[in-house]
CSV table of C-alpha atoms in Angstrom, one decimal:
chain,number,residue,atom,x,y,z
A,230,ALA,CA,0.0,0.0,0.0
A,231,PHE,CA,1.0,3.7,-0.1
A,232,ASP,CA,2.4,3.5,3.4
A,233,THR,CA,5.3,1.3,2.0
A,234,CYS,CA,6.3,4.3,0.0
A,235,PHE,CA,6.6,6.4,3.1
A,236,HIS,CA,8.8,3.7,4.7
A,237,VAL,CA,11.0,4.0,1.6
A,238,VAL,CA,11.6,7.7,2.2
A,239,SER,CA,11.6,7.8,6.0
A,240,PRO,CA,15.1,8.1,7.5
A,241,GLY,CA,14.3,6.6,10.9
A,242,ILE,CA,14.0,3.0,9.6
A,243,ARG,CA,17.1,3.0,7.3
A,244,GLY,CA,18.7,-0.3,7.3
A,245,LEU,CA,15.8,-2.1,8.9
A,246,PHE,CA,14.5,-3.6,5.6
A,247,HIS,CA,16.1,-4.6,2.4
A,248,ARG,CA,13.3,-4.8,-0.2
A,249,ALA,CA,10.0,-3.0,-0.6
A,250,ILE,CA,6.6,-3.8,-2.3
A,251,SER,CA,3.8,-1.2,-2.7
A,252,GLU,CA,0.5,-2.5,-3.9
A,253,SER,CA,-1.9,0.2,-5.2
A,254,GLY,CA,-0.3,3.3,-3.9
A,255,GLY,CA,2.5,5.9,-4.0
A,256,CYS,CA,3.5,8.9,-1.9
A,257,THR,CA,4.9,11.5,-4.3
A,258,THR,CA,1.8,13.6,-4.5
A,259,HIS,CA,1.6,16.6,-2.2
A,260,GLN,CA,1.6,15.6,1.5
A,261,ASP,CA,0.2,17.8,4.3
A,262,SER,CA,2.7,19.8,6.4
A,263,ALA,CA,2.9,19.8,10.2
A,264,ALA,CA,0.9,23.0,10.2
A,265,ASP,CA,-1.8,21.3,8.1
A,266,GLY,CA,-1.9,18.4,10.5
A,267,GLU,CA,-2.3,20.7,13.5
A,268,SER,CA,-5.1,22.5,11.9
A,269,GLU,CA,-6.9,19.3,11.0
A,270,ALA,CA,-6.4,18.0,14.5
A,271,GLU,CA,-7.9,21.1,16.0
A,272,SER,CA,-10.9,20.8,13.7
A,273,LEU,CA,-11.4,17.1,14.6
A,274,VAL,CA,-11.2,17.9,18.4
A,275,ALA,CA,-13.8,20.6,17.9
A,276,ALA,CA,-16.1,18.4,15.7
A,277,VAL,CA,-16.3,15.6,18.4
A,278,GLY,CA,-16.9,18.1,21.3
A,279,CYS,CA,-13.5,17.9,23.0
A,280,ALA,CA,-12.2,21.4,22.4
A,281,ALA,CA,-13.3,22.6,25.9
A,282,SER,CA,-12.1,19.6,27.7
A,283,PRO,CA,-9.4,20.0,30.4
A,284,ASN,CA,-7.9,16.7,29.1
A,285,VAL,CA,-8.3,16.6,25.3
A,286,LEU,CA,-6.5,13.3,24.9
A,287,GLN,CA,-8.7,11.5,27.4
A,288,CYS,CA,-11.8,13.1,25.9
A,289,LEU,CA,-10.8,11.8,22.4
A,290,ARG,CA,-10.2,8.3,23.9
A,291,ASN,CA,-13.8,8.3,25.1
A,292,VAL,CA,-15.2,9.2,21.7
A,293,PRO,CA,-16.7,6.3,19.8
A,294,VAL,CA,-14.7,5.2,16.8
A,295,ALA,CA,-17.7,5.8,14.5
A,296,SER,CA,-17.9,9.4,15.7
A,297,LEU,CA,-14.2,9.9,15.1
A,298,LEU,CA,-14.4,8.5,11.6
A,299,GLY,CA,-17.6,10.5,10.9
A,300,ALA,CA,-15.9,13.8,11.9
A,301,GLY,CA,-13.9,13.8,8.7
A,302,GLY,CA,-10.2,14.9,8.5
A,303,SER,CA,-7.2,13.1,7.2
A,304,PHE,CA,-5.2,10.4,9.1
A,305,ASN,CA,-2.4,10.3,6.5
A,306,PRO,CA,1.3,10.9,7.3
A,307,ILE,CA,2.5,14.5,7.4
A,308,VAL,CA,5.8,16.2,6.5
A,309,ASP,CA,6.8,16.8,10.1
A,310,GLY,CA,10.6,17.3,9.7
A,311,GLY,CA,11.4,14.0,11.4
A,312,VAL,CA,9.6,10.9,10.2
A,313,LEU,CA,9.2,12.7,6.9
A,314,PRO,CA,11.8,15.4,6.7
A,315,ASP,CA,10.6,16.7,3.4
A,316,GLN,CA,8.1,16.0,0.6
A,317,PRO,CA,8.7,12.4,-0.6
A,318,ARG,CA,9.2,13.5,-4.2
A,319,ALA,CA,12.0,15.9,-3.0
A,320,LEU,CA,13.6,13.1,-1.0
A,321,PHE,CA,13.6,10.8,-4.1
A,322,ALA,CA,15.1,13.7,-6.2
A,323,ALA,CA,17.9,14.3,-3.6
A,324,GLY,CA,18.7,10.6,-3.2
A,325,ARG,CA,17.6,10.8,0.5
A,326,PHE,CA,15.6,7.6,0.6
A,327,ASN,CA,16.1,3.9,1.5
A,328,ASN,CA,17.5,2.7,-1.8
A,329,VAL,CA,16.3,-0.9,-1.9
A,330,PRO,CA,14.8,-3.0,-4.7
A,331,TYR,CA,11.2,-1.9,-5.1
A,332,ILE,CA,8.1,-3.4,-6.6
A,333,LEU,CA,5.2,-1.0,-7.2
A,334,GLY,CA,1.9,-1.5,-9.0
A,335,SER,CA,-1.8,-0.9,-9.3
A,336,ASN,CA,-4.9,-2.6,-10.6
A,337,ALA,CA,-6.6,-2.0,-13.9
A,338,ASP,CA,-10.0,-1.1,-12.3
A,339,GLU,CA,-8.9,0.7,-9.1
A,340,GLY,CA,-11.9,3.0,-9.0
A,341,THR,CA,-14.8,0.5,-9.1
A,342,LEU,CA,-14.6,-0.3,-5.4
A,343,PHE,CA,-15.2,3.3,-4.4
A,344,PHE,CA,-18.5,3.5,-6.3
A,345,ILE,CA,-20.3,0.5,-4.8
A,346,GLY,CA,-23.8,1.7,-3.9
A,347,VAL,CA,-23.4,5.0,-5.7
A,348,ARG,CA,-26.1,5.7,-8.3
A,349,PRO,CA,-24.4,5.4,-11.7
A,350,VAL,CA,-24.3,8.3,-14.2
A,351,THR,CA,-26.0,7.5,-17.5
A,352,THR,CA,-25.8,10.7,-19.5
A,353,GLN,CA,-23.2,13.2,-20.7
A,354,VAL,CA,-24.8,15.9,-18.5
A,355,ALA,CA,-24.7,13.7,-15.4
A,356,TYR,CA,-21.1,12.7,-16.2
A,357,LEU,CA,-19.9,16.3,-16.4
A,358,ALA,CA,-21.7,17.1,-13.2
A,359,ALA,CA,-20.1,14.1,-11.4
A,360,LEU,CA,-16.7,15.3,-12.7
A,361,HIS,CA,-17.3,18.7,-11.2
A,362,ASP,CA,-18.3,17.1,-7.9
A,363,ASN,CA,-15.1,15.0,-7.8
A,364,PHE,CA,-12.5,17.3,-9.5
A,365,GLY,CA,-13.8,20.8,-9.2
A,366,ASP,CA,-12.1,23.4,-11.5
A,367,ILE,CA,-10.3,20.8,-13.6
A,368,ALA,CA,-13.5,18.8,-14.5
A,369,ASP,CA,-13.5,20.0,-18.1
A,370,GLN,CA,-9.9,19.0,-18.6
A,371,VAL,CA,-10.7,15.6,-17.1
A,372,ALA,CA,-13.6,15.2,-19.5
A,373,ASP,CA,-11.2,15.9,-22.4
A,374,VAL,CA,-8.8,13.2,-21.2
A,375,TYR,CA,-11.6,10.7,-20.4
A,376,PRO,CA,-14.4,11.4,-23.0
A,377,ALA,CA,-17.4,9.3,-22.2
A,378,ALA,CA,-17.7,8.2,-25.8
A,379,ASN,CA,-14.4,6.2,-25.4
A,380,PHE,CA,-15.9,4.0,-22.7
A,381,ALA,CA,-18.7,1.6,-22.4
A,382,SER,CA,-20.7,4.1,-20.4
A,383,PRO,CA,-20.4,7.5,-18.8
A,384,GLN,CA,-20.1,5.7,-15.4
A,385,ALA,CA,-17.2,3.6,-16.7
A,386,ALA,CA,-15.4,6.9,-17.8
A,387,LEU,CA,-16.0,8.4,-14.3
A,388,VAL,CA,-14.7,5.3,-12.5
A,389,ARG,CA,-11.6,5.1,-14.7
A,390,ALA,CA,-10.8,8.8,-14.1
A,391,PHE,CA,-11.3,8.5,-10.4
A,392,GLY,CA,-9.2,5.3,-10.1
A,393,ASP,CA,-6.4,6.7,-12.2
A,394,SER,CA,-6.2,10.0,-10.3
A,395,LEU,CA,-6.3,8.3,-6.9
A,396,LEU,CA,-4.2,5.2,-7.3
A,397,VAL,CA,-2.9,4.3,-10.8
A,398,CYS,CA,-1.1,7.5,-11.6
A,399,PRO,CA,0.3,8.3,-8.1
A,400,THR,CA,1.8,4.8,-8.1
A,401,TYR,CA,3.2,5.3,-11.5
A,402,ASP,CA,4.6,8.7,-10.4
A,403,SER,CA,6.4,7.2,-7.4
A,404,ALA,CA,7.9,4.4,-9.6
A,405,ARG,CA,9.3,7.0,-12.0
A,406,ARG,CA,10.8,9.1,-9.2
A,407,ALA,CA,12.2,6.1,-7.3
A,408,ALA,CA,13.8,4.8,-10.5
A,409,ALA,CA,15.2,8.3,-11.3
A,410,GLY,CA,16.7,8.3,-7.9
A,411,GLY,CA,18.7,5.2,-8.6
A,412,ALA,CA,16.5,2.4,-7.2
A,413,ASP,CA,15.9,-0.9,-8.9
A,414,VAL,CA,12.1,-0.6,-9.6
A,415,TYR,CA,9.7,-3.1,-11.0
A,416,LEU,CA,6.3,-1.8,-11.9
A,417,TYR,CA,3.2,-4.0,-12.5
A,418,ASN,CA,-0.5,-3.8,-13.5
A,419,PHE,CA,-2.9,-6.4,-12.2
A,420,ALA,CA,-5.7,-6.9,-14.7
A,421,ARG,CA,-7.5,-10.1,-13.7
A,422,PRO,CA,-11.2,-9.6,-12.5
A,423,ILE,CA,-11.5,-11.4,-9.2
A,424,PRO,CA,-13.8,-14.4,-9.8
A,425,ILE,CA,-15.9,-14.3,-6.6
A,426,PRO,CA,-19.5,-15.2,-7.5
A,427,GLN,CA,-21.0,-13.0,-4.8
A,428,LEU,CA,-19.3,-9.9,-6.4
A,429,ALA,CA,-20.1,-10.7,-10.0
A,430,SER,CA,-23.2,-8.5,-10.1
A,431,LEU,CA,-21.1,-5.5,-9.0
A,432,HIS,CA,-18.9,-5.7,-12.1
A,433,LEU,CA,-15.8,-4.6,-10.2
A,434,GLY,CA,-13.3,-6.0,-12.6
A,435,ALA,CA,-9.7,-5.9,-11.3
A,436,THR,CA,-10.6,-3.6,-8.5
A,437,HIS,CA,-8.6,-2.1,-5.7
A,438,GLY,CA,-7.2,-4.9,-3.5
A,439,ALA,CA,-8.1,-7.7,-6.0
A,440,GLU,CA,-4.4,-8.8,-6.3
A,441,ILE,CA,-4.1,-9.6,-2.5
A,442,ALA,CA,-5.9,-12.9,-2.8
A,443,TYR,CA,-3.4,-14.0,-5.5
A,444,VAL,CA,-0.3,-12.8,-3.7
A,445,PHE,CA,-1.3,-14.7,-0.5
A,446,GLY,CA,-2.9,-17.7,-2.3
A,447,SER,CA,-6.3,-17.2,-0.6
A,448,LEU,CA,-8.6,-17.2,-3.6
A,449,ASP,CA,-11.2,-19.9,-3.2
A,450,PRO,CA,-12.8,-20.9,-5.5
A,451,GLY,CA,-10.7,-20.1,-8.5
A,452,THR,CA,-10.0,-21.5,-11.9
A,453,GLU,CA,-6.8,-23.1,-13.1
A,454,ALA,CA,-6.0,-19.8,-14.8
A,455,ASP,CA,-6.3,-18.0,-11.5
A,456,ARG,CA,-4.1,-20.6,-9.8
A,457,GLN,CA,-1.4,-20.1,-12.3
A,458,ILE,CA,-1.6,-16.3,-11.9
A,459,ALA,CA,-1.3,-16.7,-8.2
A,460,LEU,CA,1.7,-19.1,-8.4
A,461,ALA,CA,3.4,-16.7,-10.8
A,462,MET,CA,2.9,-13.7,-8.6
A,463,GLN,CA,4.0,-15.6,-5.5
A,464,GLY,CA,7.1,-16.6,-7.3
A,465,TYR,CA,8.0,-13.0,-8.3
A,466,TRP,CA,7.2,-11.7,-4.8
A,467,THR,CA,9.2,-14.3,-2.9
A,468,ARG,CA,12.2,-14.0,-5.3
A,469,MET,CA,12.1,-10.2,-4.7
A,470,ALA,CA,12.1,-10.8,-0.9
A,471,ASP,CA,14.9,-13.4,-1.2
A,472,ASN,CA,17.4,-11.7,-3.4
A,473,GLY,CA,16.0,-8.3,-4.5
A,474,ASN,CA,15.2,-9.5,-8.1
A,475,PRO,CA,11.8,-11.0,-9.0
A,476,ASN,CA,13.1,-12.8,-12.0
A,477,SER,CA,14.2,-16.4,-12.5
A,478,GLU,CA,14.8,-18.8,-15.4
A,479,GLY,CA,11.5,-20.1,-16.7
A,480,ALA,CA,9.4,-17.0,-15.7
A,481,LEU,CA,8.6,-14.2,-18.1
A,482,ALA,CA,11.3,-11.6,-17.6
A,483,TRP,CA,10.0,-8.6,-15.6
A,484,PRO,CA,11.9,-5.6,-16.9
A,485,ARG,CA,13.3,-3.0,-14.5
A,486,TYR,CA,11.2,0.2,-14.8
A,487,GLN,CA,12.9,3.0,-16.6
A,488,ASP,CA,11.1,6.1,-17.8
A,489,VAL,CA,12.7,5.9,-21.3
A,490,SER,CA,11.3,2.4,-21.9
A,491,ASP,CA,8.3,2.6,-19.6
A,492,GLU,CA,7.7,-1.1,-19.3
A,493,ARG,CA,5.7,-3.0,-16.7
A,494,ILE,CA,4.5,-6.5,-16.2
A,495,ASN,CA,0.8,-7.2,-16.7
A,496,PHE,CA,-0.8,-10.0,-14.5
A,497,ASP,CA,-3.8,-11.5,-16.3
A,498,THR,CA,-4.7,-14.9,-17.7
A,499,GLU,CA,-1.7,-14.3,-20.0
A,500,ILE,CA,1.1,-12.6,-18.3
A,501,SER,CA,2.8,-10.0,-20.5
A,502,VAL,CA,4.8,-6.9,-20.6
A,503,LEU,CA,3.2,-3.5,-21.3
A,504,SER,CA,4.8,-0.4,-22.6
A,505,GLY,CA,3.5,3.1,-21.9
A,506,PHE,CA,0.5,1.8,-20.0
A,507,ARG,CA,-2.0,4.8,-19.5
A,508,ARG,CA,0.9,7.1,-20.1
A,509,THR,CA,-1.2,9.9,-21.7
A,510,GLU,CA,-3.8,9.8,-18.9
A,511,CYS,CA,-1.1,9.8,-16.2
A,512,GLU,CA,0.9,12.6,-17.8
A,513,PHE,CA,-2.2,14.7,-17.3
A,514,TRP,CA,-2.6,13.7,-13.7
A,515,TRP,CA,1.2,14.3,-13.1
A,516,SER,CA,0.7,17.9,-14.3
A,517,VAL,CA,-2.2,18.2,-11.8
A,518,TYR,CA,-0.1,16.8,-8.9
A,519,ASP,CA,2.7,19.2,-9.9
A,520,GLN,CA,0.3,22.2,-9.5
A,521,GLU,CA,-0.1,21.4,-5.8
A,522,PHE,CA,3.6,22.3,-5.3
A,523,LYS,CA,3.4,25.7,-6.8
């Protein structure tokens, strides 16, 4: 997950691990500052009625979990000058990170999980309105990059834009920056729709977290094709843990990620290597992320 990326750039754990794997997440988009964290904490304390308490910490401990979660706010890491001495992208650029062999990847349908139970958009007007709700001032630009006519439905376009912006392209960005900093990076896309009958009606595809059942061999039931995907992924993952390189004789060669070649492995019923996967879409999102630093 994205927290692995924070481990890679945090100086306090240098030398305590020798390989890293991030599944569905990066950390090189803009992270909140210590001041942002303090402001959010004050807002949370006020929202749950603890601002006037003589012992704020004890008051917070007595607040039900549901109330804490319902109060909003972010619980993500912040650039505090210690655990995170600077923005992760700056740490990668300066070579101030734990330079270990690193697998990163995301899933082909990252966004579908986040729209369960949400009424789908079915028209162009509704699609544009949903983009404005999710992306604000850049909605029209998003619509240009993800025209509804290029997808099976306006909802499919919305879900793809959301998943790319939240997970696919941040992961891709972190892979690029880690590789540019000198790390041995291996990038993947997981594309196999998880074959769980109870989820079939939701049409989730290869959604966020779908790869976990394959990595840990917990998919039941599954087809022979699913078993082979799982065995292949377990082989790559364990070889990475063992010697820092996921490759071995007899397995499809997983190329090191480099921006110039832009290759990643694709896990599906046929394992393959992709070049430039969603590059155009992610170049747009990278430009959006960059604006947050200006």
